[in-house]
């Protein structure tokens, strides 16, 4: 162990002495300064480790190695670079010079040709000449070959000077300039960084890269030119061009390796040790992660199996529903269907339905803002109900139901209601018909007697015949009025008894509906004091006349039955309120307590069960008024009476 420590100490001492010796040697060498004014591959740029790289850097290092100089790389603007090369000794720089342009400065042999083009954003117009840039704003690197050319040959556009070409491309992408005019090699790199930029057109200017140097030291200038000439002769310059100017690949500059073997070994050992520790730690973490992922995978597989099982059961339930269910996307494409009534999506079938269904319009209206849509129609002698419900902004659910049984039940219920009302009306109607029939019989007997008198007095004077004819004319009018009364009662009764399912909405006069209902209930209301206040100026409403007759017959009968008291008063009125038409049927009867009032719209609920009440009248009224979108308002107080107010939308 002691021997190992002694060897390690000796190696470290040797390493330190070597570094000191190298430092002394380096400090003894003369220094050459390379002025760097660009930060764009492939010529000169600073990599992510902060080291200078590129064609110019390698060329300068080659020159210093041949001349046994130390190198100092100084980064500054192009204008500062030109000043340093002009006024300080042992200064180098690489710049592009326009073709035919002469610099008042020492230059080495030309390095390589290049050209200058305009660059703009993709989709914009081409630029092939300087004239095409007239009136535009153009970013140009200060003191560059383009700047040199334009100082000699001014152009009619606005120049935005920038320190680097990359700054100009940033302004172009941001829309702060119209074009960037720059050298090809640097711009090629910018195109890969800014994909929205393209070459605007043909080259505008040809130029040449030169290695320039200070004329303060003629021997230095001569030595540099000799090194450049040798690099042409021995092929090094070609190798350098191939390394940095090769097309079709990005150049990766490796960190320059120092010649210090011991230090490199030490660093490598440290890095390797750290790498081993990191690898060991990562392996432990990965092993734990693997176990965790394996557990999660097992749980996920179990969850997926459960989801598949539940989904299968859910699909079985959906397939067993008596409804057809479809899920449709916002482009009306089918997402899922339970295979019940698949014909609902067949446009040819929908054209055959009564009340033709425009399914695409219904779906569009639901997506446009209506949360649901419902349509009833007939197909193949069956009644169907179609409903659409919005599930999300991208999906709507369609339900199709065989509605035949419900329709038949509704028909039966409505017919039962009408028959129940007819049963209550029949006794009064029979009495109403009996009165005009008796009048007709009596009038006929009188007419017979008058005819006998006319025959007896035929030879008499005209004065004796005229009173008989006047009496006969009065009797004829009485017979005619009685006959018309019977005809109206029978017509109203037949119309009221008509069964029907579909509502026929058309413009009607609400006053006429109420007058018909009053004629049908004449025998019932004649025991009450009727206060009739019909507004003759109310507008028409859109409704089914027969159904509204049933509504008001039920209201009038219920009002009459509730007034088992002296001086009963039945009030029926119509009017206009806020542009809508209303009708009121009120009584001064017994009224309703709150719990009764809360249930009167329920089917089969009645307080007159022991007196033959069915509980269908007001529930039928509720259904009919809902179909008419009418507002039914009830005010009732126990012991004071009830008011039924119905509000309809006017046309």
XYZ file of C-alpha atoms in Angstrom:
651
model
C 0.000 0.000 0.000
C 2.875 2.388 0.809
C 4.501 1.615 -2.542
C 1.250 2.368 -4.336
C 0.889 5.697 -2.548
C 4.503 6.592 -3.352
C 3.963 5.797 -7.025
C 0.762 7.830 -7.110
C 2.522 10.834 -5.525
C 5.428 10.557 -7.972
C 2.979 10.493 -10.907
C 1.145 13.546 -9.612
C 4.444 15.426 -9.122
C 5.467 14.469 -12.659
C 2.097 15.657 -13.966
C 2.384 19.041 -12.180
C 5.959 19.547 -13.407
C 4.883 18.696 -16.953
C 2.071 21.235 -16.788
C 4.410 23.920 -15.447
C 7.002 23.127 -18.086
C 4.335 23.271 -20.813
C 3.099 26.594 -19.458
C 6.602 28.017 -19.565
C 7.032 26.790 -23.124
C 3.684 28.191 -24.176
C 4.370 31.550 -22.590
C 7.648 31.699 -24.502
C 5.994 31.312 -27.910
C 4.879 34.415 -29.905
C 1.108 34.949 -30.145
C -1.145 35.301 -33.180
C -4.672 36.761 -32.857
C -7.595 35.431 -34.926
C -10.438 37.950 -34.994
C -13.833 36.207 -35.078
C -16.898 38.224 -36.143
C -19.469 35.485 -36.870
C -21.211 32.801 -34.830
C -22.556 30.619 -37.638
C -21.214 27.299 -38.924
C -19.284 26.265 -40.920
C -16.762 29.115 -40.635
C -16.573 30.183 -37.021
C -18.871 29.652 -34.056
C -18.797 28.912 -30.373
C -20.118 25.425 -29.529
C -22.200 24.388 -26.511
C -19.032 23.829 -24.454
C -17.962 27.430 -25.091
C -15.140 26.432 -27.477
C -14.474 28.094 -30.819
C -14.950 25.811 -33.856
C -15.113 25.932 -37.633
C -13.161 26.247 -40.869
C -11.525 29.571 -39.939
C -10.509 28.301 -36.482
C -8.850 25.146 -37.878
C -7.067 27.146 -40.595
C -5.706 29.602 -38.010
C -4.561 26.732 -35.776
C -2.797 25.150 -38.752
C -0.994 28.431 -39.459
C 0.084 28.820 -35.801
C 1.295 25.202 -35.682
C 3.400 25.765 -38.813
C 4.806 29.070 -37.548
C 5.100 27.798 -33.949
C 2.909 30.629 -32.678
C 0.390 30.543 -29.872
C -3.158 31.487 -30.902
C -5.512 33.962 -29.271
C -9.118 33.939 -30.553
C -10.875 37.269 -30.065
C -14.632 37.602 -30.776
C -15.884 41.055 -31.859
C -17.956 42.768 -34.543
C -16.887 42.855 -38.187
C -16.169 46.582 -37.987
C -13.968 46.048 -34.928
C -12.266 43.145 -36.725
C -11.370 45.314 -39.707
C -9.974 47.966 -37.363
C -7.832 45.432 -35.458
C -6.441 43.856 -38.617
C -5.616 47.292 -40.009
C -3.993 48.769 -36.915
C -2.528 45.926 -34.796
C 0.318 43.480 -35.554
C -0.118 39.737 -36.083
C -3.859 39.962 -36.652
C -5.803 37.509 -38.844
C -9.408 37.408 -39.993
C -11.480 35.813 -42.742
C -13.957 38.018 -44.610
C -15.921 37.866 -47.853
C -15.026 40.495 -50.470
C -17.321 41.314 -53.437
C -15.972 40.315 -56.854
C -13.987 43.169 -58.380
C -13.689 44.987 -55.061
C -10.210 45.848 -53.767
C -9.298 46.148 -50.097
C -6.577 48.492 -48.896
C -5.204 45.718 -46.709
C -2.916 42.675 -46.984
C -4.621 39.502 -48.157
C -3.446 35.950 -48.488
C -4.445 33.719 -51.342
C -8.201 33.497 -51.936
C -9.790 30.723 -49.876
C -13.062 29.844 -51.637
C -15.748 31.532 -53.740
C -19.288 32.194 -52.539
C -22.315 34.241 -53.508
C -24.916 36.446 -51.895
C -28.711 35.925 -52.169
C -31.849 37.438 -50.757
C -33.951 35.416 -48.285
C -37.626 35.853 -47.364
C -40.503 33.957 -45.829
C -42.076 30.939 -47.548
C -44.953 31.814 -49.866
C -43.628 35.309 -50.638
C -42.483 36.642 -54.038
C -39.173 35.910 -55.758
C -36.242 38.370 -55.829
C -33.788 37.958 -58.733
C -32.277 41.470 -59.012
C -31.402 44.378 -56.772
C -34.248 46.334 -58.413
C -36.774 43.811 -57.041
C -35.875 45.009 -53.517
C -36.970 48.585 -54.237
C -39.001 50.074 -51.383
C -38.390 47.065 -49.061
C -36.681 46.850 -45.659
C -33.597 44.618 -45.830
C -31.379 43.326 -42.994
C -27.647 43.387 -43.903
C -24.631 42.557 -41.745
C -22.547 45.677 -41.094
C -19.147 45.808 -42.898
C -19.921 42.558 -44.761
C -19.279 42.025 -48.468
C -22.901 43.082 -49.133
C -22.359 46.271 -47.117
C -19.145 46.957 -49.040
C -20.920 46.500 -52.371
C -23.895 48.730 -51.466
C -21.598 51.534 -50.281
C -20.085 51.520 -53.748
C -23.365 50.905 -55.608
C -26.257 52.280 -53.499
C -29.715 50.721 -53.983
C -33.232 52.121 -53.417
C -34.320 50.180 -50.310
C -34.115 50.624 -46.543
C -31.101 48.909 -44.934
C -31.424 47.578 -41.391
C -27.853 46.990 -40.166
C -27.292 43.932 -37.957
C -24.211 42.656 -36.153
C -24.642 39.025 -37.261
C -26.586 37.276 -39.999
C -28.476 35.293 -37.357
C -29.837 38.568 -35.939
C -31.115 39.445 -39.420
C -32.903 36.088 -39.785
C -34.566 36.566 -36.393
C -35.922 39.943 -37.558
C -37.185 38.313 -40.774
C -39.049 35.561 -38.911
C -40.542 38.165 -36.546
C -41.807 40.171 -39.548
C -39.700 43.249 -38.692
C -37.901 43.206 -42.056
C -38.950 42.084 -45.537
C -35.668 40.413 -46.595
C -32.215 39.359 -45.426
C -29.319 39.599 -47.908
C -26.392 37.439 -46.803
C -23.614 35.057 -47.862
C -24.580 31.513 -48.952
C -22.644 29.322 -46.476
C -23.849 31.128 -43.366
C -27.399 31.371 -44.695
C -27.550 27.639 -45.435
C -27.189 26.998 -41.709
C -29.882 29.598 -40.920
C -32.380 27.843 -43.226
C -32.160 24.686 -41.105
C -32.745 26.706 -37.919
C -35.620 28.799 -39.315
C -37.753 26.488 -41.517
C -40.200 29.298 -42.377
C -37.445 31.085 -44.385
C -36.459 30.287 -47.994
C -34.097 31.519 -50.694
C -35.890 34.333 -52.498
C -34.275 33.823 -55.927
C -31.069 33.896 -57.942
C -27.702 35.120 -56.545
C -27.468 38.900 -56.391
C -23.685 39.156 -55.919
C -20.624 36.904 -56.207
C -17.786 37.273 -53.720
C -14.603 35.595 -52.490
C -13.420 34.630 -48.996
C -9.971 36.009 -48.176
C -7.630 35.602 -45.244
C -6.702 39.178 -44.326
C -3.867 40.278 -42.024
C -2.152 43.356 -40.632
C 0.589 45.027 -42.713
C 2.435 46.094 -39.559
C 4.796 43.091 -39.862
C 5.831 42.300 -43.479
C 7.784 39.198 -42.388
C 4.646 37.878 -40.688
C 2.575 38.493 -43.844
C 5.133 36.667 -45.980
C 5.250 33.718 -43.567
C 1.464 33.352 -43.528
C 1.283 33.432 -47.326
C 3.938 30.711 -47.468
C 1.959 28.500 -45.062
C -1.236 28.962 -47.122
C 0.666 28.075 -50.296
C 2.037 24.910 -48.679
C -1.479 23.942 -47.533
C -2.585 24.060 -51.196
C 0.413 21.993 -52.259
C 0.217 19.282 -49.570
C -3.580 18.884 -49.817
C -4.356 20.056 -46.292
C -6.558 22.877 -47.610
C -8.636 20.377 -49.595
C -9.018 18.191 -46.507
C -10.121 21.225 -44.518
C -12.714 22.167 -47.161
C -14.025 18.611 -47.295
C -14.331 18.521 -43.535
C -16.238 21.782 -43.082
C -17.826 22.582 -46.447
C -19.211 19.119 -47.312
C -22.906 19.210 -48.200
C -25.639 16.826 -47.080
C -24.482 16.483 -43.454
C -24.129 18.572 -40.315
C -20.615 19.033 -38.991
C -20.041 18.031 -35.353
C -17.007 19.625 -33.833
C -15.304 17.380 -31.281
C -13.597 18.824 -28.234
C -9.926 19.297 -28.952
C -7.836 16.794 -27.097
C -4.892 17.921 -25.018
C -1.620 16.033 -25.089
C -1.635 15.431 -21.391
C -1.956 11.690 -21.056
C -1.919 11.486 -17.271
C -4.581 14.128 -16.857
C -6.719 12.444 -19.490
C -6.399 9.095 -17.767
C -7.325 10.654 -14.418
C -10.367 12.395 -15.866
C -11.383 9.229 -17.702
C -11.088 7.216 -14.497
C -13.190 9.710 -12.565
C -15.812 9.837 -15.306
C -15.836 6.034 -15.517
C -16.299 5.745 -11.768
C -19.113 8.238 -11.802
C -20.595 6.380 -14.759
C -20.414 3.093 -12.879
C -22.119 4.650 -9.867
C -24.788 6.174 -12.071
C -25.235 2.878 -13.905
C -25.577 1.011 -10.606
C -28.102 3.546 -9.333
C -30.029 3.495 -12.609
C -30.091 -0.315 -12.592
C -31.585 -0.294 -9.073
C -34.156 2.323 -10.077
C -34.982 0.426 -13.262
C -35.387 -2.807 -11.315
C -37.832 -1.086 -8.976
C -39.586 0.547 -11.889
C -39.799 -2.819 -13.649
C -41.500 -4.390 -10.650
C -43.843 -1.409 -10.366
C -44.643 -1.485 -14.074
C -45.219 -5.236 -13.948
C -47.683 -4.751 -11.093
C -49.390 -1.890 -12.910
C -49.531 -3.962 -16.089
C -51.183 -6.840 -14.258
C -53.687 -4.446 -12.685
C -54.332 -2.807 -16.047
C -54.910 -6.177 -17.714
C -57.376 -7.109 -14.980
C -59.089 -3.715 -15.364
C -59.271 -4.162 -19.149
C -60.787 -7.622 -18.709
C -63.350 -6.171 -16.306
C -64.083 -3.320 -18.711
C -64.574 -5.815 -21.557
C -66.889 -7.908 -19.361
C -68.938 -4.908 -18.224
C -68.985 -3.538 -21.774
C -70.270 -6.867 -23.069
C -73.003 -6.906 -20.427
C -73.851 -3.293 -21.169
C -74.112 -4.033 -24.887
C -76.339 -7.001 -24.097
C -78.591 -4.715 -22.052
C -78.675 -2.156 -24.862
C -79.439 -4.849 -27.442
C -82.298 -6.042 -25.233
C -83.925 -2.627 -24.961
C -87.232 -2.137 -26.788
C -85.711 1.006 -28.329
C -83.366 1.444 -31.251
C -80.273 3.327 -30.046
C -77.677 4.997 -32.300
C -74.725 7.245 -31.532
C -73.952 9.739 -34.315
C -70.968 12.082 -34.736
C -71.039 15.761 -35.633
C -70.538 14.819 -39.300
C -73.575 12.489 -39.032
C -71.382 9.386 -39.176
C -72.531 6.270 -37.288
C -70.429 5.600 -34.183
C -72.461 2.745 -32.609
C -75.860 1.056 -32.996
C -77.686 -1.669 -31.047
C -79.130 -3.259 -34.224
C -82.747 -2.394 -33.351
C -84.665 -0.792 -36.223
C -81.541 -0.118 -38.368
C -83.801 1.205 -41.151
C -84.050 4.524 -39.281
C -80.727 5.564 -40.881
C -81.908 4.596 -44.395
C -82.872 7.803 -46.205
C -84.973 5.906 -48.776
C -87.090 4.406 -45.981
C -87.538 7.779 -44.245
C -88.969 9.198 -47.473
C -91.799 6.622 -47.230
C -92.945 7.707 -43.771
C -96.028 9.792 -43.186
C -94.748 13.259 -42.244
C -91.437 12.764 -44.099
C -88.481 12.713 -41.693
C -85.477 14.892 -42.630
C -83.001 13.236 -40.280
C -79.973 15.293 -41.345
C -81.828 18.568 -40.613
C -82.890 17.292 -37.179
C -79.305 16.301 -36.301
C -77.972 19.674 -37.464
C -80.543 21.536 -35.349
C -79.525 19.557 -32.235
C -75.833 20.328 -32.795
C -76.764 23.962 -33.524
C -78.084 24.518 -30.003
C -81.299 22.576 -29.364
C -80.482 20.069 -26.632
C -83.164 17.580 -27.777
C -85.621 16.943 -30.573
C -88.708 14.681 -30.731
C -90.738 13.658 -33.812
C -93.715 11.284 -34.146
C -94.564 9.611 -37.485
C -96.178 6.512 -39.031
C -94.504 3.796 -41.085
C -96.017 0.484 -42.242
C -99.257 1.103 -40.290
C -97.353 1.622 -37.047
C -96.727 4.703 -34.948
C -93.073 5.592 -34.206
C -91.414 8.128 -31.956
C -87.943 9.504 -32.796
C -85.908 11.388 -30.171
C -82.508 13.086 -30.513
C -80.476 14.144 -27.452
C -77.168 16.030 -27.435
C -74.513 14.117 -25.451
C -71.495 16.320 -26.222
C -70.350 18.827 -28.826
C -69.258 15.883 -31.004
C -71.957 13.272 -30.362
C -75.745 12.940 -30.400
C -77.879 9.974 -29.258
C -80.819 8.814 -31.405
C -83.686 6.760 -29.918
C -86.407 5.137 -32.065
C -89.428 3.548 -30.328
C -92.426 1.557 -31.588
C -95.106 3.888 -30.257
C -98.143 1.944 -31.500
C -99.309 0.525 -28.145
C -98.943 3.884 -26.406
C -100.850 5.590 -29.211
C -103.681 3.085 -28.937
C -103.720 3.577 -25.166
C -103.810 7.361 -25.599
C -106.642 6.991 -28.112
C -108.553 4.785 -25.702
C -107.962 7.167 -22.817
C -109.050 10.186 -24.828
C -112.107 8.331 -26.134
C -112.960 7.287 -22.570
C -112.715 10.905 -21.494
C -114.962 12.007 -24.311
C -117.452 9.223 -23.582
C -117.440 10.124 -19.890
C -118.142 13.730 -20.797
C -120.803 12.620 -23.270
C -122.443 10.535 -20.532
C -122.655 13.592 -18.308
C -123.886 15.743 -21.188
C -126.423 13.271 -22.611
C -129.173 13.835 -20.034
C -128.998 17.611 -20.431
C -128.784 17.337 -24.217
C -131.852 15.051 -24.291
C -133.732 17.640 -22.263
C -132.486 20.396 -24.563
C -133.658 18.490 -27.636
C -137.015 17.600 -25.985
C -137.938 21.283 -25.506
C -137.693 22.262 -29.197
C -139.401 18.993 -30.222
C -142.378 19.848 -27.929
C -142.425 23.335 -29.390
C -142.470 21.900 -32.919
C -145.323 19.527 -31.998
C -147.346 22.329 -30.423
C -146.654 24.636 -33.382
C -147.762 22.002 -35.869
C -151.099 21.569 -33.998
C -151.615 25.312 -34.024
C -150.805 25.438 -37.717
C -153.431 22.758 -38.320
C -156.069 24.755 -36.393
C -155.147 27.906 -38.249
C -155.508 26.169 -41.561
C -158.985 25.016 -40.544
C -159.873 28.562 -39.595
C -158.539 29.830 -42.906
C -160.681 27.335 -44.791
C -163.728 28.309 -42.751
C -163.143 32.012 -43.323
C -161.891 31.730 -46.894
C -164.956 33.491 -48.264
C -164.708 36.163 -45.654
C -163.081 39.516 -45.866
C -159.308 40.129 -46.129
C -159.280 41.633 -42.615
C -160.326 38.341 -41.127
C -157.596 36.375 -43.027
C -154.531 38.602 -42.380
C -154.306 37.964 -38.604
C -154.440 34.230 -39.249
C -151.617 34.464 -41.805
C -149.540 36.577 -39.416
C -149.976 33.997 -36.669
C -149.085 31.233 -39.117
C -145.867 33.076 -40.134
C -144.842 33.437 -36.464
C -145.421 29.744 -35.859
C -143.292 28.865 -38.927
C -140.442 30.971 -37.586
C -140.717 29.229 -34.212
C -140.568 25.830 -35.912
C -137.516 26.946 -37.928
C -135.664 28.235 -34.799
C -136.425 25.027 -32.912
C -135.196 22.920 -35.825
C -131.957 24.956 -36.064
C -131.456 24.553 -32.327
C -131.785 20.782 -32.613
C -129.408 20.801 -35.609
C -126.726 22.816 -33.708
C -126.971 20.578 -30.654
C -126.649 17.396 -32.734
C -123.751 18.864 -34.795
C -121.828 19.940 -31.675
C -122.471 16.555 -30.077
C -121.254 14.650 -33.156
C -118.167 16.866 -33.469
C -117.385 16.465 -29.770
C -117.733 12.668 -29.984
C -115.263 12.315 -32.873
C -112.178 10.292 -31.806
C -108.759 11.413 -33.048
C -105.094 11.132 -32.251
C -103.231 13.641 -34.353
C -103.845 17.269 -33.540
C -104.778 19.550 -36.426
C -103.427 22.988 -35.650
C -105.001 25.817 -37.610
C -106.041 29.425 -36.927
C -109.246 29.454 -34.832
C -111.391 31.934 -32.889
C -111.208 31.122 -29.164
C -114.590 32.791 -28.575
C -116.309 30.334 -30.948
C -114.714 27.376 -29.145
C -116.060 28.656 -25.814
C -119.539 29.299 -27.286
C -119.663 25.690 -28.581
C -118.597 24.379 -25.156
C -121.356 26.477 -23.515
C -123.984 25.027 -25.888
C -122.830 21.500 -25.096
C -123.113 22.180 -21.348
C -126.311 24.268 -21.574
C -128.335 21.924 -19.374
C -125.596 21.979 -16.729
C -125.053 25.730 -16.575
C -128.708 26.769 -16.666
C -128.890 26.241 -12.888
C -126.039 28.760 -12.409
C -125.833 32.438 -13.074
C -123.610 32.749 -16.164
C -121.444 35.856 -16.513
C -120.076 35.838 -20.064
C -117.375 38.421 -20.899
C -115.943 37.573 -24.320
C -113.629 40.133 -25.909
C -114.673 40.361 -29.570
C -111.296 41.827 -30.627
C -108.994 39.020 -29.538
C -106.656 37.756 -32.310
C -106.786 34.215 -33.687
C -104.733 31.446 -32.119
C -103.232 28.326 -33.714
C -104.854 25.278 -32.100
C -106.956 22.131 -32.561
C -110.593 23.208 -32.226
C -112.034 19.829 -31.128
C -109.432 19.337 -28.410
C -109.969 22.840 -27.008
C -113.743 22.174 -26.930
C -113.042 19.152 -24.718
C -110.794 21.301 -22.479
C -113.459 23.964 -21.861
C -116.282 21.391 -21.477
C -114.227 19.769 -18.691
C -113.495 23.129 -17.040
C -117.173 24.237 -17.189
C -118.489 20.912 -15.857
C -115.985 20.870 -12.986
C -116.877 24.476 -12.120
C -120.619 23.667 -12.071
C -120.096 20.552 -9.922
C -118.066 22.615 -7.413
C -120.913 25.127 -6.842
C -123.366 23.154 -4.668
C -124.571 26.317 -2.910
C -127.177 29.070 -3.231
C -126.549 31.754 -5.858
C -123.828 29.932 -7.838
C -121.994 32.197 -10.311
C -120.064 30.862 -13.303
C -117.824 33.434 -15.034
C -116.336 32.821 -18.479
C -114.182 35.533 -20.076
C -111.535 36.102 -22.758
C -109.055 38.895 -23.318
C -105.565 40.018 -24.322
C -102.576 40.179 -21.962
C -99.057 41.211 -23.070
C -99.940 40.343 -26.668
C -101.168 36.839 -25.738
C -104.777 35.574 -25.672
C -106.236 34.254 -22.421
C -109.462 32.572 -21.305
C -110.727 32.325 -17.706
C -113.319 29.930 -16.261
C -114.056 30.766 -12.606
C -116.639 29.816 -9.997
C -117.579 30.775 -6.443
C -117.757 27.158 -5.306
C -116.039 25.149 -2.596
C -112.452 25.687 -3.808
C -109.527 23.287 -3.255
C -107.086 22.702 -0.447
C -103.327 22.793 -1.368
C -102.773 19.011 -1.430
C -105.741 18.559 -3.790
C -104.532 21.442 -5.966
C -101.103 19.808 -6.259
C -102.587 16.583 -7.708
C -105.383 17.666 -10.023
C -103.187 17.189 -13.124
C -102.505 13.538 -12.249
C -104.354 10.873 -14.286
C -107.198 9.076 -12.394
C -107.063 11.471 -9.443
C -110.583 12.597 -8.453
C -112.423 13.770 -5.358
C -115.743 12.460 -6.751
C -114.913 8.765 -7.009
C -118.120 7.764 -5.148
C -120.139 9.985 -7.522
C -118.804 8.421 -10.728
C -115.732 10.614 -11.299
C -112.986 9.037 -13.433
C -110.091 11.457 -12.791
C -109.391 11.719 -16.535
C -110.867 15.140 -17.343
C -108.232 17.503 -15.977
C -105.318 15.136 -16.763
C -106.520 15.111 -20.383
C -106.736 18.916 -20.258
C -103.143 19.024 -18.999
C -101.923 16.863 -21.899
C -103.818 18.885 -24.532
C -102.632 22.250 -23.175
C -99.041 20.992 -23.054
C -99.280 20.021 -26.741
C -100.597 23.525 -27.481
C -97.751 25.076 -25.417
C -100.381 26.950 -23.442
C -99.862 28.190 -19.878
C -102.393 26.821 -17.354
C -102.600 28.938 -14.183
C -104.819 27.863 -11.249
C -105.942 30.056 -8.355
C -108.106 28.345 -5.727
C -109.010 29.096 -2.125
C -110.995 26.789 0.086
C -114.547 28.106 0.514
C -114.241 31.001 -1.986
C -113.907 29.316 -5.389
C -111.481 28.439 -8.191
C -110.158 30.264 -11.241
C -108.714 28.398 -14.267
C -106.701 30.725 -16.546
C -105.283 29.514 -19.858
C -102.870 31.709 -21.839
C -102.298 31.038 -25.568
C -99.763 32.559 -27.946
C -101.495 34.698 -30.551
C -100.708 34.503 -34.262
